[in-house]
PDB file of C-alpha atoms and ligand atoms in Angstrom:
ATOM      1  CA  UNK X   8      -8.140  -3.048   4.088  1.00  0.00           C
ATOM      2  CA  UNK X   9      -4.449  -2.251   2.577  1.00  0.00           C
ATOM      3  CA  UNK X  10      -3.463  -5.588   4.659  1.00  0.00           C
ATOM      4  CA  UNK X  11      -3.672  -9.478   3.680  1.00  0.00           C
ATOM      5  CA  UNK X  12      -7.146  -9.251   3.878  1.00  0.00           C
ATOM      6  CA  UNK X  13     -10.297 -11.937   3.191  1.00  0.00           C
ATOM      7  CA  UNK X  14     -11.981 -11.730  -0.180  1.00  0.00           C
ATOM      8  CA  UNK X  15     -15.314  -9.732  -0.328  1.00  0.00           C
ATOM      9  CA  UNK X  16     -17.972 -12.611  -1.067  1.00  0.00           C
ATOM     10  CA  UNK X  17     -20.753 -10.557  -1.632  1.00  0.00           C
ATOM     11  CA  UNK X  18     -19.694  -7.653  -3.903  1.00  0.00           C
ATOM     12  CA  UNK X  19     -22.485  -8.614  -6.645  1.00  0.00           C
ATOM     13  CA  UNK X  20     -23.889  -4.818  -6.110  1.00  0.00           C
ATOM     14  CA  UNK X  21     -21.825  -2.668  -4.129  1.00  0.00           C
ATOM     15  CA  UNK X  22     -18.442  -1.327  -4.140  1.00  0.00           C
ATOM     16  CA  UNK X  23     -18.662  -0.823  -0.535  1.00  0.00           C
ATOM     17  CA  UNK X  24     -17.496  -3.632   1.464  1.00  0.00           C
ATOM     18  CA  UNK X  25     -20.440  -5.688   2.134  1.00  0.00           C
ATOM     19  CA  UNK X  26     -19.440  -6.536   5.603  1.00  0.00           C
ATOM     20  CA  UNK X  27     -20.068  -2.690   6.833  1.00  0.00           C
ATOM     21  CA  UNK X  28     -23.529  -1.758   7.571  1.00  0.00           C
ATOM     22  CA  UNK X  29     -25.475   1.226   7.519  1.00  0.00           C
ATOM     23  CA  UNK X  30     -24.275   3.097  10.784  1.00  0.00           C
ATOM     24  CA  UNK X  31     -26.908   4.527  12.802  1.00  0.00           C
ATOM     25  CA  UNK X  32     -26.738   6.408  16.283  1.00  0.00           C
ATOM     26  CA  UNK X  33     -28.977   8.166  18.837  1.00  0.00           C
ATOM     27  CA  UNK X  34     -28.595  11.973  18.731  1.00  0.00           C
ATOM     28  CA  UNK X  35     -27.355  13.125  22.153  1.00  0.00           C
ATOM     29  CA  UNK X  36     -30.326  13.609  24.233  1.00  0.00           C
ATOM     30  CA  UNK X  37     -32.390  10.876  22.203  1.00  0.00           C
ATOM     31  CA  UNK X  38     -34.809   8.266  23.969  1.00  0.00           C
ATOM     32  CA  UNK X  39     -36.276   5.781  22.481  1.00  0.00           C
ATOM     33  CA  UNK X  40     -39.373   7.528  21.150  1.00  0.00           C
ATOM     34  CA  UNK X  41     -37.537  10.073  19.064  1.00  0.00           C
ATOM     35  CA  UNK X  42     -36.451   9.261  15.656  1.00  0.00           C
ATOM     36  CA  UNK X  43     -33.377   8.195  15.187  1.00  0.00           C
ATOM     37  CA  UNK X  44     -30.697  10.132  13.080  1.00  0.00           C
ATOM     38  CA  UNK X  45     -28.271   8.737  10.842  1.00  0.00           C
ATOM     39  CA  UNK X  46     -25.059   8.988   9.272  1.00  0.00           C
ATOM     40  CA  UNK X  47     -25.820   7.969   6.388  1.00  0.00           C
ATOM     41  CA  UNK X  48     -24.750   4.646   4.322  1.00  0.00           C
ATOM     42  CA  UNK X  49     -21.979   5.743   1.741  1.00  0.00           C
ATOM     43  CA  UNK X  50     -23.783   6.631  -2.057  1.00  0.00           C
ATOM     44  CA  UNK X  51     -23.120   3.452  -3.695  1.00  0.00           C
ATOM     45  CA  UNK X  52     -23.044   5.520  -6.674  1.00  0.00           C
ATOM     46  CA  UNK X  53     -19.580   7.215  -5.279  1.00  0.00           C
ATOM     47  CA  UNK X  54     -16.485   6.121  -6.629  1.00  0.00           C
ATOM     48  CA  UNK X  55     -14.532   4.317  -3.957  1.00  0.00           C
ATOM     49  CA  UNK X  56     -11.990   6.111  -3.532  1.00  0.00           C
ATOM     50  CA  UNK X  57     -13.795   9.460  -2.799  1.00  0.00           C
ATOM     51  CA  UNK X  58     -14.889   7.880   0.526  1.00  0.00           C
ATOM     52  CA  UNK X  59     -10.839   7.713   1.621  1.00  0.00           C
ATOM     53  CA  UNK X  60     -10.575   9.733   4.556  1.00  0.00           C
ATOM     54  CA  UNK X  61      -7.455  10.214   6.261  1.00  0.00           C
ATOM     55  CA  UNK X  62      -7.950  10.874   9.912  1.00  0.00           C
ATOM     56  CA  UNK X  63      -9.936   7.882  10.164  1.00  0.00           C
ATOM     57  CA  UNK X  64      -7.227   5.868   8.815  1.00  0.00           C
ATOM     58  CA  UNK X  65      -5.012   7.375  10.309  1.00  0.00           C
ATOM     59  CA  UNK X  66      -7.075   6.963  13.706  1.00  0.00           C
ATOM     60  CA  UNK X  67      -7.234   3.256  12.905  1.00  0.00           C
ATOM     61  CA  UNK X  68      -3.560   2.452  11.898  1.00  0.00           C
ATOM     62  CA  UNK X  69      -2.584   4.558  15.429  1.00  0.00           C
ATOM     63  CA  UNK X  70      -4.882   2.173  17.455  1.00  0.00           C
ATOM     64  CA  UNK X  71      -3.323  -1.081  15.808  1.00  0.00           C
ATOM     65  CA  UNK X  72      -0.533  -2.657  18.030  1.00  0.00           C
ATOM     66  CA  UNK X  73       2.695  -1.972  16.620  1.00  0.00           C
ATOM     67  CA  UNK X  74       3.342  -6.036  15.469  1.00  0.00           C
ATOM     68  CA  UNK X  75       3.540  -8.067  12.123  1.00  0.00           C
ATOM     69  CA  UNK X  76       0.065  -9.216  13.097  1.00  0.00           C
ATOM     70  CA  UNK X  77      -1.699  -5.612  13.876  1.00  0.00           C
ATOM     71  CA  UNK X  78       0.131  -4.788  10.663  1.00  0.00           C
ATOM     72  CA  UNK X  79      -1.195  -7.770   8.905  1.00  0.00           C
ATOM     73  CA  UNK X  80      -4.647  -7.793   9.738  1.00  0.00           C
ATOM     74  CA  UNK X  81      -4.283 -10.836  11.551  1.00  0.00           C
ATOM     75  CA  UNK X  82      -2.656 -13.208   9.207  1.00  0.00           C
ATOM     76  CA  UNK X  83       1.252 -12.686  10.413  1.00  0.00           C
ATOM     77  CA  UNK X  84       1.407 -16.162   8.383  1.00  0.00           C
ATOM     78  CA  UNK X  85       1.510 -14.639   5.091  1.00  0.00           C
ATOM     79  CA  UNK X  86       4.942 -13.017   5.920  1.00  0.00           C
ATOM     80  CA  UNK X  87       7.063 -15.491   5.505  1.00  0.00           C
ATOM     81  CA  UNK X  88       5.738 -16.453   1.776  1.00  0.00           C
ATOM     82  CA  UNK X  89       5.381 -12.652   1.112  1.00  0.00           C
ATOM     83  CA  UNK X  90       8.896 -11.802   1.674  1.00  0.00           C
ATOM     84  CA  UNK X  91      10.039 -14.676  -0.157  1.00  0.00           C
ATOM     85  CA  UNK X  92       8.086 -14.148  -3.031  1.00  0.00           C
ATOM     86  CA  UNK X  93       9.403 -10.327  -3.292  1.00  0.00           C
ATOM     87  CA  UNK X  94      12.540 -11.295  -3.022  1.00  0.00           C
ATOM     88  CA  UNK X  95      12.680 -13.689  -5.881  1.00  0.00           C
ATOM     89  CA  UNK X  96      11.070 -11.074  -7.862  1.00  0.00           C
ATOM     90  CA  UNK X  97      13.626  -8.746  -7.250  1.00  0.00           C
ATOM     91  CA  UNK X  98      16.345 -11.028  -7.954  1.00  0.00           C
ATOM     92  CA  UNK X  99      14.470 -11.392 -11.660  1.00  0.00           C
ATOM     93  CA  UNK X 100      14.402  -8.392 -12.096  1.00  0.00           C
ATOM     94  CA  UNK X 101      17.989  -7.709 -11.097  1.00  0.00           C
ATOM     95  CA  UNK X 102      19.012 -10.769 -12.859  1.00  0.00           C
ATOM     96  CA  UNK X 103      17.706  -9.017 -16.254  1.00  0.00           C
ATOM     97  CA  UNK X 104      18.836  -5.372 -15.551  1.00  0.00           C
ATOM     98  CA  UNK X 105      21.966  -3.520 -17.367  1.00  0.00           C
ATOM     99  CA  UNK X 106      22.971  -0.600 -14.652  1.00  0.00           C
ATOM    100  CA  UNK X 107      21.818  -2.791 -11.540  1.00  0.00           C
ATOM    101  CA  UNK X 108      22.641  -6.516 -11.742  1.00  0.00           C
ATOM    102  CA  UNK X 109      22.834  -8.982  -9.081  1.00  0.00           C
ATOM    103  CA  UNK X 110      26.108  -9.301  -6.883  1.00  0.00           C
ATOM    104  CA  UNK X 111      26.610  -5.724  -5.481  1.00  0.00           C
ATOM    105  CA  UNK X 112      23.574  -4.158  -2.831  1.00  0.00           C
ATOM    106  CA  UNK X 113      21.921  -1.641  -4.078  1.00  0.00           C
ATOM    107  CA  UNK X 114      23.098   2.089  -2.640  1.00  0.00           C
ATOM    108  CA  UNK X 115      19.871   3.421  -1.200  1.00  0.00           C
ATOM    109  CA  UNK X 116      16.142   2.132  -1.174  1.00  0.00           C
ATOM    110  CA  UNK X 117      13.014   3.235   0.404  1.00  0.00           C
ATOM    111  CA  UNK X 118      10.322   1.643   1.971  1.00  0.00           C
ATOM    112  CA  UNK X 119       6.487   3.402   1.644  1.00  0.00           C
ATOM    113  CA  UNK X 120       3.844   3.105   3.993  1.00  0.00           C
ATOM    114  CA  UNK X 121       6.333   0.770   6.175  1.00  0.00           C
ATOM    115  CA  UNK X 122       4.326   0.031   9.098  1.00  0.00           C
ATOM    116  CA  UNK X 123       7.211  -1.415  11.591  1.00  0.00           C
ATOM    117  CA  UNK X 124       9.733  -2.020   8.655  1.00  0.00           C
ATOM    118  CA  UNK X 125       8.604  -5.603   8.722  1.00  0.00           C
ATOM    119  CA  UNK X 126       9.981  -5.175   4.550  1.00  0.00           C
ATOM    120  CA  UNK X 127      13.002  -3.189   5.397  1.00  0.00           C
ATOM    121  CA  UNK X 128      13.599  -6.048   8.212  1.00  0.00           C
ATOM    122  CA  UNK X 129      12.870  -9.085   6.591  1.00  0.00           C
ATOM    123  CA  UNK X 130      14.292  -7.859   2.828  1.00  0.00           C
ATOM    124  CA  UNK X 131      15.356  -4.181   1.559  1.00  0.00           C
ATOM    125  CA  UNK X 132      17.922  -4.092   4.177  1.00  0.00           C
ATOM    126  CA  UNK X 133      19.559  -7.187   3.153  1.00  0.00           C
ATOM    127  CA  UNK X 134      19.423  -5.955  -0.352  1.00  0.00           C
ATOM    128  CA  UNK X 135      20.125  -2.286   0.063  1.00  0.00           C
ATOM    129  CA  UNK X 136      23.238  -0.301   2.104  1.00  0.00           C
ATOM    130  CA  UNK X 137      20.344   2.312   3.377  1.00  0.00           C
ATOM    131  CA  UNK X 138      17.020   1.721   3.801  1.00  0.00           C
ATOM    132  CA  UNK X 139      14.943   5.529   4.450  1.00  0.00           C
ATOM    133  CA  UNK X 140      11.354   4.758   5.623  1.00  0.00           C
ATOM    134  CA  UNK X 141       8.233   7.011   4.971  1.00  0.00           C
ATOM    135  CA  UNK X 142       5.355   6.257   7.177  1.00  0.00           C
ATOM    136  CA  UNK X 143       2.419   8.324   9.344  1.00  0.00           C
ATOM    137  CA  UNK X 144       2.224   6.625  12.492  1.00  0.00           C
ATOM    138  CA  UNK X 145       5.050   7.319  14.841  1.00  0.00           C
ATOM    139  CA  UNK X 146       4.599   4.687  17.080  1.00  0.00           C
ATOM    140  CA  UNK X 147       5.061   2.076  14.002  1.00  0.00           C
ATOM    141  CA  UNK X 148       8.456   4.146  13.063  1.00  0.00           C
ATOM    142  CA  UNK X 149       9.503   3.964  16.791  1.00  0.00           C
ATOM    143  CA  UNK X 150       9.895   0.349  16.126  1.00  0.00           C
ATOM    144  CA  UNK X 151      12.482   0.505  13.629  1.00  0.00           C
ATOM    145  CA  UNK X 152      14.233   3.802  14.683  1.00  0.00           C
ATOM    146  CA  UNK X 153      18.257   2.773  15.021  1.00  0.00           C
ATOM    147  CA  UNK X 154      17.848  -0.803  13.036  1.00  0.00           C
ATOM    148  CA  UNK X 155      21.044  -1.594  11.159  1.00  0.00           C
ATOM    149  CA  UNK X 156      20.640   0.012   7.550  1.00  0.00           C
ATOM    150  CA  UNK X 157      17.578   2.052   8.037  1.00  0.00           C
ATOM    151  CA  UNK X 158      18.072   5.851   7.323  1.00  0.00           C
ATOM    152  CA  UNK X 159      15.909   9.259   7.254  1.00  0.00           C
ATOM    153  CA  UNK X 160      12.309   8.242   8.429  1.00  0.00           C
ATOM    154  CA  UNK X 161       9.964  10.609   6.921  1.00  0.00           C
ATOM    155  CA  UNK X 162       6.672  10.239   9.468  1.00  0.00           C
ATOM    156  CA  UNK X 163       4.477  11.864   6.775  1.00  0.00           C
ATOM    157  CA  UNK X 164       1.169   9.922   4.589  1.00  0.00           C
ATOM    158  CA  UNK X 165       2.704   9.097   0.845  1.00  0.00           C
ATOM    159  CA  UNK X 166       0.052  11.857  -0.442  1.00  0.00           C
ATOM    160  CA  UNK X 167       2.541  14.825   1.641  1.00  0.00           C
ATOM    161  CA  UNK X 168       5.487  12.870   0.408  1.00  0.00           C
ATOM    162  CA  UNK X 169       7.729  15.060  -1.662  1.00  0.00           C
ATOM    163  CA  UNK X 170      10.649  13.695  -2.168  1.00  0.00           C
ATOM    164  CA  UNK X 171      11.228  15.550  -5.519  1.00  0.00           C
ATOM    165  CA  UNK X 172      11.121  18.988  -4.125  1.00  0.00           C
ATOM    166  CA  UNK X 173      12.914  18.238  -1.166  1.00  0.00           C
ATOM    167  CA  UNK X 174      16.297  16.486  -3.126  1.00  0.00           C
ATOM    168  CA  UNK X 175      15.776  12.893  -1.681  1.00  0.00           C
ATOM    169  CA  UNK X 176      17.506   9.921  -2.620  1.00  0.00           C
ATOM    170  CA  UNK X 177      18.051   9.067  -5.073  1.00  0.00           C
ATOM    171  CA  UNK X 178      16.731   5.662  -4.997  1.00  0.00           C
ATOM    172  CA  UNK X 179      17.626   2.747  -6.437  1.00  0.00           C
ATOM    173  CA  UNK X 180      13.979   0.930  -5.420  1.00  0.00           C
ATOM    174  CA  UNK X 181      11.049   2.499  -4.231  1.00  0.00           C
ATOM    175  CA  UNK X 182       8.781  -0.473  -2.449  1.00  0.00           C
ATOM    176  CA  UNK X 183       5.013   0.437  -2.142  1.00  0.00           C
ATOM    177  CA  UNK X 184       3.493  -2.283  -0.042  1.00  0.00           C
ATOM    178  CA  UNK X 185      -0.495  -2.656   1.359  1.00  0.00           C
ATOM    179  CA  UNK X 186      -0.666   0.944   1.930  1.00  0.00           C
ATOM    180  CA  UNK X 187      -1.212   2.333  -1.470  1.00  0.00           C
ATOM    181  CA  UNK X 188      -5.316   1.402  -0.797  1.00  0.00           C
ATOM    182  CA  UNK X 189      -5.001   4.625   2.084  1.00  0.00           C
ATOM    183  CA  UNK X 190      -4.282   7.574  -1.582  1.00  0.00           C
ATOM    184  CA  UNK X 191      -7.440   7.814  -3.585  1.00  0.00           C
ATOM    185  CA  UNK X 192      -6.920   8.061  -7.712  1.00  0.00           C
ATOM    186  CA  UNK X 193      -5.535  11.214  -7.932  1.00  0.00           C
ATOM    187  CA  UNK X 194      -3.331  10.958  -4.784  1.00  0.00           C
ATOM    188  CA  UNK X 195      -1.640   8.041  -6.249  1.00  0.00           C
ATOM    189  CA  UNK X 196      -1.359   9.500  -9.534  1.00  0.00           C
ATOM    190  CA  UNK X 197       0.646  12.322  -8.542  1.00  0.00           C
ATOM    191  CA  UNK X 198       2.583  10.958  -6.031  1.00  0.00           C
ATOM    192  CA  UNK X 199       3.675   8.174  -8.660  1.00  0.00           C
ATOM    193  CA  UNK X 200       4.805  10.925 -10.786  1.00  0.00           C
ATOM    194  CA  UNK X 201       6.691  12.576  -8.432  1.00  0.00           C
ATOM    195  CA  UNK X 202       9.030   9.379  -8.119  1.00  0.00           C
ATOM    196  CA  UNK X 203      10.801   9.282 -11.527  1.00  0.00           C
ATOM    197  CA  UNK X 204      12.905  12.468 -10.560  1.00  0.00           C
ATOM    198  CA  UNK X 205      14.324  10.378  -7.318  1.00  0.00           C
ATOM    199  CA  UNK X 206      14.597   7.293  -9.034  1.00  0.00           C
ATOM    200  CA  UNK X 207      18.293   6.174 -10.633  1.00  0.00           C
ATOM    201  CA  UNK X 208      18.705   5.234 -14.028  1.00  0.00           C
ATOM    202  CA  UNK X 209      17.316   1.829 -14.015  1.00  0.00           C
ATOM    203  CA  UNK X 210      15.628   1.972 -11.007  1.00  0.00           C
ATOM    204  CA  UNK X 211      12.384   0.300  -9.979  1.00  0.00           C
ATOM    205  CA  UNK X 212       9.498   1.322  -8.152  1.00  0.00           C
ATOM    206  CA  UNK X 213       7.600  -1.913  -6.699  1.00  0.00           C
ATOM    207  CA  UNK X 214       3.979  -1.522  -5.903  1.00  0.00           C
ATOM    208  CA  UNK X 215       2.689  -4.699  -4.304  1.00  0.00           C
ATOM    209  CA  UNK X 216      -0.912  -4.533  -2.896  1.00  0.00           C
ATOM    210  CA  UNK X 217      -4.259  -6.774  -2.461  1.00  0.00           C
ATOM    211  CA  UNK X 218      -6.514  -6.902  -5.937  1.00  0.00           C
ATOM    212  CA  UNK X 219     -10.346  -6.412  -6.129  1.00  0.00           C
ATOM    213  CA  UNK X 220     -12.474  -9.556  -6.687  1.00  0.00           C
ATOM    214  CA  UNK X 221     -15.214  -7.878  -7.397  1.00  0.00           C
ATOM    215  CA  UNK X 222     -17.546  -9.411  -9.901  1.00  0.00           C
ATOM    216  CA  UNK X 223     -18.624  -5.739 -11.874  1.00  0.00           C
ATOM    217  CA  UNK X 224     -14.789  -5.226 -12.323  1.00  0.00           C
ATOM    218  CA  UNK X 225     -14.795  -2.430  -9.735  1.00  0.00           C
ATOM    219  CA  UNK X 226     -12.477  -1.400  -6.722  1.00  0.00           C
ATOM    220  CA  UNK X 227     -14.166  -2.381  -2.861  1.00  0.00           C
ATOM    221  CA  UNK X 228     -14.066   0.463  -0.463  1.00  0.00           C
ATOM    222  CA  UNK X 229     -13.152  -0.556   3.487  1.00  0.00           C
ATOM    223  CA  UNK X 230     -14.761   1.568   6.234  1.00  0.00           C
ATOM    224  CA  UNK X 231     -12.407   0.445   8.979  1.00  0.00           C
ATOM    225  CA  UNK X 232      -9.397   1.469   7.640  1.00  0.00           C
ATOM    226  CA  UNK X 233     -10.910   3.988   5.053  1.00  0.00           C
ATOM    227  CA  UNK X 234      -8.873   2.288   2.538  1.00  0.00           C
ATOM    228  CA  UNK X 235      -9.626   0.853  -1.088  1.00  0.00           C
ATOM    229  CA  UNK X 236      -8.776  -2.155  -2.483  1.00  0.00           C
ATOM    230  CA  UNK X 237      -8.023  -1.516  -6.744  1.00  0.00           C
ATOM    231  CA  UNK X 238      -8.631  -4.178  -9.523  1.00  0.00           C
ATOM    232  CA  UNK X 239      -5.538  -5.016 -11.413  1.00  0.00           C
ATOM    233  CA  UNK X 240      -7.184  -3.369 -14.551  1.00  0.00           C
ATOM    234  CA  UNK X 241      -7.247   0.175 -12.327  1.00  0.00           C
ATOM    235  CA  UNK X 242      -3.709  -0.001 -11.252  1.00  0.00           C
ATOM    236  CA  UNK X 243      -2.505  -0.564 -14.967  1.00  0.00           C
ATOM    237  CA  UNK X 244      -4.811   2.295 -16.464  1.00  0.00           C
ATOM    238  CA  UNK X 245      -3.445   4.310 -13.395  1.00  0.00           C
ATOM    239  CA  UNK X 246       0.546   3.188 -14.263  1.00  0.00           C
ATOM    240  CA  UNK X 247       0.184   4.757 -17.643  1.00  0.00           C
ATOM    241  CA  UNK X 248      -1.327   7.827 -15.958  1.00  0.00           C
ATOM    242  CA  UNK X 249       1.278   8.377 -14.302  1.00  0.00           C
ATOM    243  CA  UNK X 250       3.825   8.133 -16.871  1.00  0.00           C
ATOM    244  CA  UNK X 251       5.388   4.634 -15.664  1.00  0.00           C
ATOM    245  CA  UNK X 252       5.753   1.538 -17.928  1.00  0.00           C
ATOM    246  CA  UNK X 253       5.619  -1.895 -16.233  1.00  0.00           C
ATOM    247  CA  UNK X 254       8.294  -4.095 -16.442  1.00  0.00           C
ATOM    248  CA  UNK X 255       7.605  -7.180 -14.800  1.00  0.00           C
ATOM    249  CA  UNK X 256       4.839  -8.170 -12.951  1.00  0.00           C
ATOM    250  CA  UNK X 257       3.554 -11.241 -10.641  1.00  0.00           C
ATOM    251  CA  UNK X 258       0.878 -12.818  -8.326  1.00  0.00           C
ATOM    252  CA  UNK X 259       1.798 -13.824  -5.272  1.00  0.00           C
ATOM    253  CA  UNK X 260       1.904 -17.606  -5.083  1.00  0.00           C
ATOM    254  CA  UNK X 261       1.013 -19.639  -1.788  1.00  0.00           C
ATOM    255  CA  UNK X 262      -0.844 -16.813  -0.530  1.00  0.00           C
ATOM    256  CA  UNK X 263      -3.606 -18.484   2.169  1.00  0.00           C
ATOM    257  CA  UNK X 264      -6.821 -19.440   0.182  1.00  0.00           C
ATOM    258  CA  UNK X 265      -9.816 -17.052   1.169  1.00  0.00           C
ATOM    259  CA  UNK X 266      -7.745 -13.824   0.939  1.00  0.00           C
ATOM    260  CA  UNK X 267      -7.483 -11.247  -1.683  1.00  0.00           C
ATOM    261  CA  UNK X 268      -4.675 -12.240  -4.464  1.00  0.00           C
ATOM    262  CA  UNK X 269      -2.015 -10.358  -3.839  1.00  0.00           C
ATOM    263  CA  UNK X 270       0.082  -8.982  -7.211  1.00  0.00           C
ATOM    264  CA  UNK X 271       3.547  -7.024  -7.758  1.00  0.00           C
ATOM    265  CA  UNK X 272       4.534  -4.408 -10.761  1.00  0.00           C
ATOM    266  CA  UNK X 273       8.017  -3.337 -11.253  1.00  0.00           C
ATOM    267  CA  UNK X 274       7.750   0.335 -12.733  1.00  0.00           C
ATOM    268  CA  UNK X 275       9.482   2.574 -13.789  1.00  0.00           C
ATOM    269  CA  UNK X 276       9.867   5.389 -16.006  1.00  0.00           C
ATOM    270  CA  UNK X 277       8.365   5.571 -19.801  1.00  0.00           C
TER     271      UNK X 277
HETATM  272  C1  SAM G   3      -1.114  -3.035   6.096  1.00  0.00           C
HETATM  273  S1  SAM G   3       0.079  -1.948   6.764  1.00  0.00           S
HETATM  274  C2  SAM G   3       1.455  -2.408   5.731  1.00  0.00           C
HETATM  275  C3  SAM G   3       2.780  -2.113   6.319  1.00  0.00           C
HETATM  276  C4  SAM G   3       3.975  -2.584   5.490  1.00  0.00           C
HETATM  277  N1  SAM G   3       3.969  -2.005   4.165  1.00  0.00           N
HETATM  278  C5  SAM G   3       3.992  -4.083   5.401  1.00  0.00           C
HETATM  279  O1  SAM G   3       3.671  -4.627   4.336  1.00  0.00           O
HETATM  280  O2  SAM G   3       4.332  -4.712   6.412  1.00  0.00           O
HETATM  281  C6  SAM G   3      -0.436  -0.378   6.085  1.00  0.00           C
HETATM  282  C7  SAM G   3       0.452   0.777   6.467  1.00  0.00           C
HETATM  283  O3  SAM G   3       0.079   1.927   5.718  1.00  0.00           O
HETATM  284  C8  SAM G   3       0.220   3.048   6.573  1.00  0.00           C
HETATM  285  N2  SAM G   3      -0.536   4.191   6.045  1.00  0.00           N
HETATM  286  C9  SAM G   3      -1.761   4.641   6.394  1.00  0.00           C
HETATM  287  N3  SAM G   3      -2.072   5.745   5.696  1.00  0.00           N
HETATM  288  C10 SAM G   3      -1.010   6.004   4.884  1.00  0.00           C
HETATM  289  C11 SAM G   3      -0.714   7.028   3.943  1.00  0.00           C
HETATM  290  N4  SAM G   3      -1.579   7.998   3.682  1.00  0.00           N
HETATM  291  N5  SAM G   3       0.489   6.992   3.322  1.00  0.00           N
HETATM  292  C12 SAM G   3       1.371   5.995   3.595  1.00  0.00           C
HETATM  293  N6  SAM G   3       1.148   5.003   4.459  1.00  0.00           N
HETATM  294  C13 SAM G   3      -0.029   5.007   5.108  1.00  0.00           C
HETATM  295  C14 SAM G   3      -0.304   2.530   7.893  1.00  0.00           C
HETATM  296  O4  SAM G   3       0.055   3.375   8.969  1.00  0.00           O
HETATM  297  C15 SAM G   3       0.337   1.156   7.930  1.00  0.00           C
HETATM  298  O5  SAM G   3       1.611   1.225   8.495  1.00  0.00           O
END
């Protein structure tokens, strides 16, 4: 799931989340006797991604109550520590930066796959003047609609997101946070290289999502919110895709034990 989410313990063989089993259901006018047809258990041989499916995670985020814990999977604890943690890392990086150092907000951010704006709420808005939001579920973006500092609020999925074409920004941060699991390879590849043309000079884009534990080295694929969790390995081969170097990056510390680590990357462009 693109949430704080429990590690996989049994992802020896398959890159399908091992919790999800084979689904099988009765055709319509089935009784007992007749043979049961099924939908059949993803191809392990499938790359993980492929299985992404937006209407059903779509159809899963829009049946999540609109809180810090539907939005966290159940572990609203970890937003206290998360929020802290990003915001020393931005201060790092701000510390460190020539055309956007410390001591002056930043003019405009943007916050991707927001949920409720629990990150605009609890940090970009503190650190930014305007804070535009890009999100699919409408009843999420109801939530922050009108919040001191929040701007445009694109209700679109970051794959439709076109910021580029349509003169947005420009940005002087671009936060990607636990939703980046919901674009498979290619989504996320272009959208990442749509972002340098909105980005200022010195800029970062901040991805900060759950990494794969899985033993082969491969990324877990989640049924219930059609979502995949990456290994760090595939987000850095999938950075230089995209044309982006990394800057700075860090695991989350104090993260509860059992759940996935969580790392950031400050990008931006080569
Ligand atoms: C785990 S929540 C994270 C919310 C927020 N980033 C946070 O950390 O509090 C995942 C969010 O991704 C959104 N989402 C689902 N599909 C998406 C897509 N294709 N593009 C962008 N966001 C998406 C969901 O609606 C949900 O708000």
């Amino acid at each position: 799931m693109s949430s704080p989410k429990r590690k996989s313990s049994n992802l020896d063989t398959l890159h399908v989340e091992a919790s999800k089993k084979p689904k099988i259901t009765l055709g319509e006018d089935a009784d007992e006797d007749s043979p049961a047809s099924e939908i059949p258990f993803p191809d392990p041989n499938a790359a993980p991604d492929s299985l992404i499916d937006h209407k059903a995670a779509l159809a899963y985020w829009s049946a999540t109550e609109p809180t810090v814990t539907g939005l966290l999977g159940g572990f609203p604890q970890v937003s206290r520590v998360d929020l802290q943690g990003s915001s020393n890392f931005l201060a790092k990086l701000r510390r460190s930066s020539k055309h956007l150092p410390p001591g002056k907000k930043l003019r405009r951010a943007v916050d991707c796959g927001s949920g409720i704006g629990r990150i605009t709420e609890g940090l970009l808005s503190r650190v930014a003047e305007v804070v535009d939001i890009v999100e699919p579920v409408q009843i999420f973006t109801d939530a922050i609609k009108g919040k001191p500092g929040v701007g445009e609020i694109y209700n679109v999925g970051l794959e439709a997101w076109h910021p580029d074409r349509e003169g947005l920004g420009p940005y002087d941060l671009i936060w990607n946070q636990w939703c980046l699991g919901q674009l498979t390879d290619a989504q996320l590849v272009e959208y990442l290289q749509r972002l340098p043309k909105v980005l200022t000079e010195g800029g970062w884009i901040v991805v900060k999502e759950n990494m794969s534990n899985h033993s082969l080295g491969e990324d877990v694929f989640d049924d219930e919110d059609s979502s995949v969790t990456r290994t760090d390995a595939k987000f850095r081969r999938l950075f230089v895709e995209s044309g982006l170097k990394l800057v700075s990056t860090e695991l989350q510390t104090g993260m509860p034990k059992g759940l996935y680590p969580v790392r950031a990357y400050a990008l931006q462009p080569r």
